[in-house]
């Protein structure tokens, strides 16, 4: 039976051994949202340096025959730590002169030397000069054998930028086209699919223009008058951005006027918004399945998502679900899998869901046509979590003045660092710790991403508290 990466390679390429070129273009939603009139705002920004260094999560997916493209070279001691854990690491390619404020894909598009390196991994490297006989040239035969199958670009999510990189390098994408990925990732699509398949969702309305928005706001006004709240969402919002929760008609009217002013300036009456009733929930969930090119569906996992003000903070697993709730998740996987396959999608599908106070399930809050944070934990789960194990994926804020080396962090954590068995923190991404470092010693805040592993929820809490205390002491020691 194939492991997660074997299933994913097969789903994307048809072969469990195909080499991948992984790109961690986090917040690809910003590319999808360009020129799409969602909620009024200044603009979609390029994101923070810390978020873009989440590209290093790709090291946790890639194997020894794969390649990853990173914005900067990883800390060698962190790479050594991952090797100590038994992970087969890929070949790492770094961009030249990258911009901390943009995705690794945009960096790669500005780096001709890197493009040439990637070109050697694809079909162009197999072009044999005219008149050359492969049959009569043993050395050439050996060279072609050594190259192996063509590599494919597999990004965190596919936009027109990744298609552009594919065109420049000659490396095919191992994903559906950008237009399809964007369409599936829209919250408008999620509502349409849930309605068409009969899956439960909050009362709501999708809006493509001002007329539809007027109708939705009138329905929302009724909900507000009876004491309910409503939420207005960007179709391509992510990580708490592009969402507005309204508790009274005054705020609803203010938002409508802002949208009207924008439409008047642009001469465009389009909107890409979803208006929904804000429903009571007990827990946020995230589940994932892998959809093959042949339409095959494999349920990967379900986790309890940890959010704060709509912003993702981590995952707890196993999720605390009843048998009925788990059965409902599995049913949704089969239903959604058939529909997405019919629409031509394949690859990783992540779905946000919620449980309600009565024990029911909202199985489709939104569909993510990209990798999810939990995707990058899949290999770690398979390798290190046995029966009875509990895990908490989270990140810790780290406030510093000077860059922190992994070796120093390792000494600081001591027995709290996971080293392959027992309990502790498995450090999955160290690049985000120093991503915002300054040359003048100005205090900066990074993130330490890891996977807490223990034998009970209480053991995770104890380790979490101890790590939090040590990192706080580190910040004070550093004068930050």
Coordinates of C-alpha atoms in Angstrom, one line a residue, residues 101-391:
X101 CA 8.1 40.4 0.2
X102 CA 7.1 38.1 -2.7
X103 CA 6.5 34.4 -3.3
X104 CA 9.3 32.0 -4.3
X105 CA 7.6 31.7 -7.7
X106 CA 8.0 35.3 -8.5
X107 CA 11.7 35.1 -7.3
X108 CA 12.2 32.2 -9.7
X109 CA 10.7 34.1 -12.6
X110 CA 13.3 36.8 -12.1
X111 CA 16.2 34.3 -12.0
X112 CA 17.4 33.0 -15.4
X113 CA 20.1 30.9 -14.0
X114 CA 17.7 29.0 -11.8
X115 CA 15.4 28.5 -14.8
X116 CA 18.3 27.0 -16.7
X117 CA 18.9 24.6 -13.8
X118 CA 15.3 23.5 -13.8
X119 CA 15.2 23.2 -17.5
X120 CA 17.8 20.4 -17.2
X121 CA 15.3 18.4 -15.2
X122 CA 12.6 18.2 -17.9
X123 CA 12.0 17.1 -21.5
X124 CA 14.4 19.7 -23.0
X125 CA 17.3 17.7 -21.3
X126 CA 16.4 14.7 -23.4
X127 CA 16.7 16.4 -26.8
X128 CA 19.3 14.5 -28.8
X129 CA 21.2 16.4 -31.5
X130 CA 20.0 15.6 -35.1
X131 CA 21.9 12.7 -36.6
X132 CA 22.9 11.2 -33.2
X133 CA 22.1 7.5 -32.8
X134 CA 21.1 6.7 -29.2
X135 CA 21.2 3.0 -30.0
X136 CA 24.9 3.1 -31.0
X137 CA 26.0 5.4 -28.1
X138 CA 26.2 3.6 -24.8
X139 CA 27.4 6.7 -23.0
X140 CA 24.3 8.7 -24.2
X141 CA 22.1 5.8 -23.2
X142 CA 23.5 5.8 -19.7
X143 CA 23.1 9.6 -19.5
X144 CA 19.4 9.4 -20.5
X145 CA 18.8 6.6 -18.0
X146 CA 20.4 8.6 -15.2
X147 CA 18.1 11.5 -15.9
X148 CA 15.1 9.3 -15.1
X149 CA 11.6 10.4 -15.7
X150 CA 10.7 14.0 -16.3
X151 CA 10.2 16.1 -13.2
X152 CA 7.0 18.0 -12.7
X153 CA 6.4 21.3 -10.9
X154 CA 4.1 20.9 -8.0
X155 CA 3.4 24.2 -6.2
X156 CA 1.5 24.9 -3.0
X157 CA -1.2 26.2 -5.3
X158 CA -1.3 26.8 -9.0
X159 CA -1.8 30.3 -10.5
X160 CA -0.8 31.9 -13.7
X161 CA 2.7 32.7 -12.2
X162 CA 3.4 28.9 -11.9
X163 CA 2.2 28.3 -15.4
X164 CA 4.6 31.1 -16.5
X165 CA 7.5 29.3 -14.8
X166 CA 6.5 26.0 -16.4
X167 CA 6.6 27.7 -19.8
X168 CA 10.0 29.2 -19.1
X169 CA 11.6 26.0 -17.9
X170 CA 9.9 23.4 -20.0
X171 CA 8.9 21.6 -16.9
X172 CA 5.3 20.4 -17.0
X173 CA 3.0 21.2 -14.1
X174 CA 1.8 18.2 -12.1
X175 CA -1.5 20.0 -11.3
X176 CA -4.7 21.1 -13.1
X177 CA -4.5 24.4 -15.0
X178 CA -4.4 27.6 -13.0
X179 CA -7.9 28.7 -14.1
X180 CA -9.4 25.5 -12.8
X181 CA -7.5 25.7 -9.5
X182 CA -8.7 29.2 -9.0
X183 CA -12.3 28.4 -9.8
X184 CA -12.4 25.4 -7.4
X185 CA -10.7 27.5 -4.6
X186 CA -13.4 30.2 -4.8
X187 CA -15.9 30.2 -1.9
X188 CA -18.6 30.8 -4.6
X189 CA -17.7 27.4 -6.0
X190 CA -17.8 25.8 -2.5
X191 CA -21.4 27.0 -2.0
X192 CA -22.5 25.9 -5.4
X193 CA -21.1 22.4 -4.9
X194 CA -22.6 22.0 -1.5
X195 CA -26.0 23.1 -2.8
X196 CA -25.8 20.8 -5.8
X197 CA -24.8 17.8 -3.8
X198 CA -27.1 18.4 -0.8
X199 CA -24.3 18.8 1.7
X200 CA -25.3 20.9 4.7
X201 CA -24.1 24.5 4.8
X202 CA -25.0 27.7 6.5
X203 CA -27.8 29.8 5.0
X204 CA -26.2 32.1 2.5
X205 CA -25.9 33.6 -1.0
X206 CA -23.2 33.9 -3.6
X207 CA -22.9 37.3 -5.4
X208 CA -21.5 38.0 -8.8
X209 CA -22.7 41.6 -9.3
X210 CA -24.3 44.4 -7.4
X211 CA -27.9 43.3 -8.2
X212 CA -27.2 39.9 -6.6
X213 CA -25.5 41.6 -3.7
X214 CA -28.6 43.8 -3.1
X215 CA -30.7 40.7 -2.9
X216 CA -28.3 39.0 -0.5
X217 CA -28.1 42.1 1.7
X218 CA -31.8 42.2 2.0
X219 CA -31.9 38.6 3.3
X220 CA -29.0 39.5 5.6
X221 CA -30.9 42.5 6.9
X222 CA -33.8 40.2 8.0
X223 CA -31.3 38.0 9.9
X224 CA -29.8 41.0 11.7
X225 CA -33.3 42.2 12.7
X226 CA -34.0 38.9 14.5
X227 CA -30.7 39.0 16.4
X228 CA -28.5 36.9 14.1
X229 CA -25.1 37.9 12.8
X230 CA -24.0 37.7 9.2
X231 CA -20.6 37.3 7.6
X232 CA -19.4 38.7 4.2
X233 CA -16.5 36.9 2.7
X234 CA -14.1 37.5 -0.2
X235 CA -14.3 34.5 -2.6
X236 CA -10.5 34.3 -2.4
X237 CA -9.8 35.4 1.2
X238 CA -7.3 33.5 3.3
X239 CA -5.9 33.5 6.9
X240 CA -8.6 35.8 8.3
X241 CA -8.2 38.3 5.5
X242 CA -11.3 39.2 3.4
X243 CA -13.9 38.5 6.0
X244 CA -16.3 40.9 7.7
X245 CA -18.6 39.8 10.5
X246 CA -21.6 42.2 10.9
X247 CA -23.9 42.5 13.9
X248 CA -26.1 45.4 12.9
X249 CA -27.7 47.1 9.9
X250 CA -25.6 50.2 10.3
X251 CA -22.4 48.3 9.5
X252 CA -24.2 46.5 6.6
X253 CA -25.1 49.8 5.1
X254 CA -21.6 51.2 5.5
X255 CA -20.1 48.2 3.7
X256 CA -22.7 48.6 0.9
X257 CA -21.8 52.3 0.4
X258 CA -18.1 51.4 0.3
X259 CA -18.8 48.8 -2.4
X260 CA -20.9 51.3 -4.4
X261 CA -18.1 53.9 -4.3
X262 CA -15.6 51.4 -5.6
X263 CA -18.0 50.3 -8.4
X264 CA -18.6 54.0 -9.4
X265 CA -14.8 54.6 -9.6
X266 CA -14.1 51.5 -11.7
X267 CA -17.3 51.4 -13.8
X268 CA -17.5 47.7 -12.9
X269 CA -20.5 46.3 -11.1
X270 CA -19.0 42.9 -10.6
X271 CA -18.4 41.5 -7.1
X272 CA -17.0 38.1 -5.9
X273 CA -18.5 37.8 -2.5
X274 CA -20.4 35.3 -0.3
X275 CA -22.9 36.4 2.3
X276 CA -23.8 33.9 5.0
X277 CA -25.5 33.5 8.4
X278 CA -22.9 33.4 11.2
X279 CA -23.7 30.0 12.8
X280 CA -22.8 28.7 16.2
X281 CA -20.0 26.2 16.2
X282 CA -18.2 23.9 18.6
X283 CA -15.0 23.2 16.7
X284 CA -13.3 24.0 13.4
X285 CA -12.2 21.0 11.3
X286 CA -9.9 20.5 8.4
X287 CA -10.0 17.3 6.4
X288 CA -8.1 16.3 3.3
X289 CA -8.4 13.8 0.5
X290 CA -6.3 13.0 -2.6
X291 CA -8.1 12.9 -5.9
X292 CA -6.5 11.0 -8.8
X293 CA -6.5 11.9 -12.4
X294 CA -8.6 8.8 -12.9
X295 CA -11.2 10.0 -10.4
X296 CA -10.1 7.8 -7.5
X297 CA -10.6 9.2 -4.1
X298 CA -8.5 8.6 -1.0
X299 CA -9.5 10.0 2.4
X300 CA -6.3 11.2 4.1
X301 CA -7.2 12.5 7.5
X302 CA -9.4 14.9 9.5
X303 CA -7.9 17.3 12.1
X304 CA -9.3 19.8 14.6
X305 CA -8.2 23.2 13.4
X306 CA -7.0 25.8 15.9
X307 CA -8.0 29.3 14.9
X308 CA -7.8 32.7 16.5
X309 CA -9.9 35.6 15.0
X310 CA -10.2 33.5 11.8
X311 CA -6.5 33.1 11.5
X312 CA -5.1 29.5 11.4
X313 CA -2.9 28.7 14.3
X314 CA -2.4 25.0 14.1
X315 CA -4.0 21.5 14.2
X316 CA -4.9 19.0 16.9
X317 CA -5.1 15.3 16.0
X318 CA -6.7 12.9 16.3
X319 CA -9.8 15.1 16.0
X320 CA -12.4 14.7 18.8
X321 CA -15.2 13.4 16.6
X322 CA -18.1 11.0 17.3
X323 CA -18.6 8.1 15.0
X324 CA -21.5 9.8 13.3
X325 CA -19.5 12.9 12.7
X326 CA -16.6 10.9 11.2
X327 CA -19.0 9.0 9.0
X328 CA -20.4 12.4 7.8
X329 CA -16.9 13.6 6.9
X330 CA -16.2 10.4 5.0
X331 CA -19.5 10.8 3.1
X332 CA -18.6 14.3 2.2
X333 CA -15.3 13.2 0.9
X334 CA -16.9 10.7 -1.5
X335 CA -19.5 13.3 -2.6
X336 CA -17.0 16.1 -3.2
X337 CA -14.5 13.8 -4.8
X338 CA -17.1 12.7 -7.5
X339 CA -18.0 16.3 -8.2
X340 CA -14.5 17.7 -8.4
X341 CA -13.4 14.8 -10.6
X342 CA -16.3 15.5 -12.9
X343 CA -15.1 19.1 -13.1
X344 CA -11.6 18.0 -14.1
X345 CA -9.8 18.6 -10.8
X346 CA -7.2 16.3 -9.3
X347 CA -4.6 16.4 -6.6
X348 CA -4.8 17.5 -2.9
X349 CA -8.2 18.8 -1.7
X350 CA -8.5 20.4 1.7
X351 CA -11.9 21.2 3.1
X352 CA -12.7 23.4 6.1
X353 CA -15.7 22.2 8.2
X354 CA -17.4 22.8 11.6
X355 CA -19.2 21.0 14.2
X356 CA -22.2 22.6 15.9
X357 CA -23.3 22.6 19.6
X358 CA -25.9 20.0 18.9
X359 CA -23.3 17.5 17.5
X360 CA -24.1 18.1 13.9
X361 CA -21.6 18.9 11.1
X362 CA -21.2 21.6 8.5
X363 CA -19.1 19.5 6.1
X364 CA -18.3 22.3 3.6
X365 CA -17.3 25.7 4.9
X366 CA -14.8 26.1 2.0
X367 CA -12.8 24.0 -0.4
X368 CA -9.1 24.6 -0.9
X369 CA -7.7 23.5 -4.2
X370 CA -4.1 23.6 -3.0
X371 CA -1.9 22.1 -0.3
X372 CA -2.9 22.8 3.3
X373 CA -0.8 23.3 6.4
X374 CA -1.7 19.8 7.4
X375 CA -0.5 18.5 4.0
X376 CA 3.0 19.2 5.1
X377 CA 2.6 17.1 8.2
X378 CA 1.5 13.9 6.4
X379 CA 4.9 12.2 6.1
X380 CA 5.6 13.1 9.8
X381 CA 2.3 11.5 10.8
X382 CA 3.0 8.3 9.0
X383 CA 6.5 8.0 10.4
X384 CA 6.2 9.1 14.0
X385 CA 2.6 8.8 15.2
X386 CA 1.6 5.3 16.2
X387 CA -1.5 4.0 17.9
X388 CA -2.3 6.1 21.0
X389 CA -0.1 9.0 19.9
X390 CA -1.4 12.6 20.1
X391 CA -0.1 15.6 18.2

